[in-house]
Short mmCIF file of C-alpha atoms in Angstrom, two decimals:
data_model
loop_
_atom_site.label_atom_id
_atom_site.label_comp_id
_atom_site.label_asym_id
_atom_site.label_seq_id
_atom_site.Cartn_x
_atom_site.Cartn_y
_atom_site.Cartn_z
CA ALA A 89 72.90 109.28 109.00
CA GLN A 90 73.26 107.65 105.64
CA SER A 91 76.09 105.23 104.97
CA VAL A 92 77.11 103.14 102.00
CA SER A 93 79.22 100.00 102.12
CA GLN A 94 81.08 98.51 99.21
CA HIS A 95 82.48 95.18 100.27
CA ASN A 96 84.89 94.59 97.43
CA HIS A 97 87.80 97.00 97.54
CA HIS A 98 89.84 95.53 94.72
CA VAL A 99 88.63 93.07 92.11
CA ILE A 100 90.77 91.48 89.43
CA LEU A 101 89.06 89.70 86.53
CA SER A 102 89.99 88.37 83.15
CA GLU A 103 88.27 89.66 80.06
CA ALA A 104 84.87 88.05 79.41
CA ALA A 105 84.39 87.18 83.08
CA SER A 106 81.18 88.21 84.78
CA LEU A 107 81.17 91.01 87.32
CA GLU A 108 79.14 91.68 90.41
CA LEU A 109 80.01 94.48 92.81
CA GLY A 110 78.19 94.69 96.08
CA CYS A 111 76.65 97.81 97.56
CA ASN A 112 74.61 98.13 100.74
CA TYR A 113 73.22 101.31 102.18
CA SER A 114 71.60 102.38 105.38
CA TYR A 115 68.83 104.93 105.17
CA GLY A 116 65.33 104.79 106.49
CA GLY A 117 63.48 106.74 103.86
CA THR A 118 63.04 106.91 100.13
CA VAL A 119 66.35 106.88 98.35
CA ASN A 120 67.88 107.56 94.99
CA LEU A 121 70.66 105.12 94.15
CA PHE A 122 73.55 105.57 91.76
CA TRP A 123 76.62 103.91 90.40
CA TYR A 124 79.39 106.14 89.13
CA VAL A 125 82.58 105.11 87.35
CA GLN A 126 85.91 106.89 87.50
CA TYR A 127 88.45 105.97 84.85
CA PRO A 128 92.09 106.63 85.76
CA GLY A 129 92.73 110.34 86.03
CA GLN A 130 89.21 111.26 85.02
CA HIS A 131 86.09 112.58 86.67
CA LEU A 132 83.06 110.68 87.88
CA GLN A 133 80.66 109.53 85.19
CA LEU A 134 77.18 108.21 85.81
CA LEU A 135 76.74 104.53 84.96
CA LEU A 136 73.16 104.11 86.05
CA LYS A 137 70.56 105.27 88.55
CA TYR A 138 67.49 104.08 90.35
CA PHE A 139 64.67 106.34 91.48
CA SER A 140 61.59 104.13 91.52
CA GLY A 141 59.75 101.48 89.56
CA ASP A 142 61.43 98.46 88.01
CA PRO A 143 64.17 97.42 90.46
CA LEU A 144 66.38 96.20 87.64
CA VAL A 145 67.96 99.16 85.94
CA LYS A 146 70.16 99.19 82.90
CA GLY A 147 72.92 101.67 82.32
CA ILE A 148 75.59 102.47 79.83
CA LYS A 149 78.22 100.07 78.51
CA GLY A 150 76.21 96.96 79.34
CA PHE A 151 76.04 97.53 83.09
CA GLU A 152 72.93 96.83 85.13
CA ALA A 153 72.02 96.97 88.80
CA GLU A 154 69.29 95.48 90.91
CA PHE A 155 67.65 97.27 93.82
CA ILE A 156 66.58 94.87 96.56
CA LYS A 157 64.75 96.93 99.14
CA SER A 158 64.56 94.20 101.76
CA LYS A 159 68.32 93.82 101.68
CA PHE A 160 69.13 97.52 101.31
CA SER A 161 71.29 96.52 98.38
CA PHE A 162 72.03 97.87 94.93
CA ASN A 163 74.54 95.54 93.34
CA LEU A 164 76.19 96.29 90.02
CA ARG A 165 76.54 93.59 87.38
CA LYS A 166 77.97 93.05 83.94
CA PRO A 167 77.85 89.69 82.17
CA SER A 168 81.17 90.05 80.35
CA VAL A 169 83.80 92.62 81.26
CA GLN A 170 86.28 94.20 78.90
CA TRP A 171 89.75 95.56 79.48
CA SER A 172 88.29 99.06 79.01
CA ASP A 173 86.14 98.55 82.12
CA THR A 174 89.24 98.92 84.27
CA ALA A 175 88.28 101.76 86.61
CA GLU A 176 87.03 102.58 90.06
CA TYR A 177 83.34 102.15 90.75
CA PHE A 178 81.40 104.08 93.35
CA CYS A 179 77.98 103.38 94.74
CA ALA A 180 76.14 106.45 96.05
CA VAL A 181 72.83 107.31 97.66
CA ASN A 182 70.83 110.37 98.54
CA GLY A 183 67.48 110.88 100.16
CA GLY A 184 64.66 111.12 97.65
CA THR A 185 63.03 114.11 99.23
CA GLY A 186 65.55 115.02 101.89
CA ARG A 187 69.23 115.73 101.95
CA ARG A 188 70.47 116.23 98.44
CA ALA A 189 74.13 115.48 98.93
CA LEU A 190 75.38 112.12 97.79
CA THR A 191 76.87 109.70 100.28
CA PHE A 192 79.48 107.57 98.56
CA GLY A 193 80.85 104.16 99.26
CA SER A 194 84.58 103.72 99.53
CA GLY A 195 84.81 102.52 95.94
CA THR A 196 85.84 99.29 94.24
CA ARG A 197 88.88 99.24 92.05
CA LEU A 198 88.30 96.89 89.12
CA GLN A 199 91.23 95.61 87.15
CA VAL A 200 90.47 93.65 83.99
CA GLN A 201 93.33 91.64 82.58
CA PRO A 202 93.44 91.03 78.82
CA ASP B 293 75.97 121.47 76.88
CA ALA B 294 79.59 121.79 77.95
CA GLY B 295 78.97 120.08 81.26
CA VAL B 296 80.29 121.26 84.59
CA ILE B 297 83.41 123.34 84.13
CA GLN B 298 86.10 123.64 86.77
CA SER B 299 89.28 125.65 86.89
CA PRO B 300 92.10 125.29 87.36
CA ARG B 301 92.55 121.61 86.60
CA HIS B 302 95.77 121.44 88.57
CA GLU B 303 97.07 123.68 91.31
CA VAL B 304 100.35 123.47 93.14
CA THR B 305 100.87 125.92 95.95
CA GLU B 306 102.87 126.39 99.08
CA MET B 307 101.55 126.07 102.58
CA GLY B 308 99.99 129.29 103.78
CA GLN B 309 98.94 130.53 100.37
CA GLU B 310 95.37 131.26 99.39
CA VAL B 311 93.79 128.91 96.87
CA THR B 312 90.62 129.62 94.89
CA LEU B 313 88.82 126.92 92.96
CA ARG B 314 86.14 127.81 90.45
CA CYS B 315 83.09 126.07 89.10
CA LYS B 316 80.52 126.77 86.41
CA PRO B 317 77.50 124.48 86.72
CA ILE B 318 75.35 123.18 83.90
CA SER B 319 72.97 125.90 82.76
CA GLY B 320 69.53 125.56 84.34
CA HIS B 321 70.62 123.41 87.23
CA ASP B 322 69.48 124.58 90.65
CA TYR B 323 71.83 122.65 92.90
CA LEU B 324 75.60 122.92 93.12
CA PHE B 325 77.83 120.69 95.20
CA TRP B 326 81.47 120.71 96.22
CA TYR B 327 83.04 117.34 97.04
CA ARG B 328 86.57 116.38 98.01
CA GLN B 329 88.31 113.11 97.20
CA THR B 330 91.26 111.82 99.17
CA MET B 331 92.80 108.41 99.57
CA MET B 332 92.09 108.38 103.29
CA ARG B 333 88.52 109.65 103.34
CA GLY B 334 87.23 108.87 99.87
CA LEU B 335 84.58 111.15 98.38
CA GLU B 336 82.93 113.48 100.84
CA LEU B 337 80.64 116.46 100.61
CA LEU B 338 81.97 119.85 101.58
CA ILE B 339 78.99 122.10 100.90
CA TYR B 340 76.01 122.44 98.62
CA PHE B 341 73.85 125.28 97.35
CA ASN B 342 70.27 125.52 96.17
CA ASN B 343 69.42 128.50 94.00
CA ASN B 344 72.71 130.11 95.07
CA VAL B 345 71.94 129.75 98.79
CA PRO B 346 74.17 127.51 100.94
CA ILE B 347 72.05 124.68 102.35
CA ASP B 348 74.48 122.34 104.05
CA ASP B 349 78.07 123.24 104.89
CA SER B 350 78.54 120.57 107.52
CA GLY B 351 81.36 119.04 105.52
CA MET B 352 83.49 122.15 105.41
CA PRO B 353 86.56 121.17 107.45
CA GLU B 354 87.18 124.42 109.28
CA ASP B 355 87.16 128.17 109.00
CA ARG B 356 89.98 128.07 106.49
CA PHE B 357 87.46 126.90 103.91
CA SER B 358 84.79 129.13 102.46
CA ALA B 359 82.47 128.82 99.48
CA LYS B 360 80.34 131.31 97.63
CA MET B 361 77.84 131.26 94.81
CA PRO B 362 77.24 134.85 93.72
CA ASN B 363 75.01 133.82 90.80
CA ALA B 364 73.52 130.76 89.16
CA SER B 365 76.47 130.23 86.86
CA PHE B 366 79.47 130.54 89.15
CA SER B 367 80.79 129.26 92.44
CA THR B 368 84.11 129.46 94.24
CA LEU B 369 85.75 127.40 96.95
CA LYS B 370 88.50 129.21 98.79
CA ILE B 371 91.12 127.85 101.15
CA GLN B 372 93.03 130.40 103.20
CA PRO B 373 95.59 129.59 104.44
CA SER B 374 96.20 126.30 102.70
CA GLU B 375 97.86 123.35 104.43
CA PRO B 376 99.44 120.15 103.08
CA ARG B 377 96.50 118.10 104.40
CA ASP B 378 94.24 120.00 102.00
CA SER B 379 95.88 118.20 99.10
CA ALA B 380 93.09 116.37 97.30
CA VAL B 381 90.93 116.38 94.20
CA TYR B 382 88.04 118.81 94.52
CA PHE B 383 84.97 118.08 92.44
CA CYS B 384 82.09 120.34 91.65
CA ALA B 385 78.76 118.82 90.64
CA SER B 386 75.40 120.23 89.65
CA SER B 387 71.89 118.89 89.35
CA LEU B 388 68.31 119.79 88.61
CA VAL B 389 65.84 118.36 91.10
CA LYS B 390 62.65 117.16 89.50
CA TYR B 391 59.26 116.32 90.90
CA GLY B 392 59.48 113.67 93.59
CA GLY B 393 63.06 114.48 94.42
CA GLN B 394 64.59 112.77 91.43
CA GLU B 395 67.90 114.22 90.40
CA THR B 396 71.17 113.24 88.83
CA GLN B 397 74.38 114.96 89.80
CA TYR B 398 76.84 115.64 87.02
CA PHE B 399 80.44 116.06 87.96
CA GLY B 400 83.12 118.34 86.64
CA PRO B 401 86.64 117.16 85.83
CA GLY B 402 87.94 118.18 89.23
CA THR B 403 90.81 120.31 90.47
CA ARG B 404 93.83 118.40 91.66
CA LEU B 405 95.33 120.46 94.48
CA LEU B 406 98.79 119.87 95.90
CA VAL B 407 99.89 121.96 98.86
CA LEU B 408 103.60 121.74 99.55
#
């Protein structure tokens, strides 16, 4: 069965600090990888996705993520966070040609202090 | 496109009552998913459909939950009878699977259910 681990449950940063959120998954086959963001009281919005090709993917709002196959990781990064990035971030995976449902990590709550 | 539409946005009901959640997927999408979000269990799949046919309902908690998709533009999730432990945010998502299995799921705003 697929599983996704997000090691940071709650991260507090000051504005302009750099961000890296960890995500590791377990799945033996081809995978699609995603990061979603959930602002307070809102629905999930896609930040970025990886299907194949260049392992460094860029998303919206200056976020990027790197897929490292050997480490089963898909960490999210942003060089300089803003107060408006305060939200919960979810890593998710599904099988590329198999089960379609997303398996989510437990989420990381990011709090950016002005 | 209006995105995935869910109704109602908020529902407060009493234990034992029937609850029906509704979802309209993005036009042209061939997959529809129902997820539930709780503090204890996070985001978890309940059921998903492909071309209106249920494919995987392994996440449906018990017989009190049922889901239907009578056509490509509408799905319902019903809880009967409802219990306080069903209180959660229920999200509907839809996607279009492309060649090679690539897809992106787009989520609706969710229905926040409180069962008293």
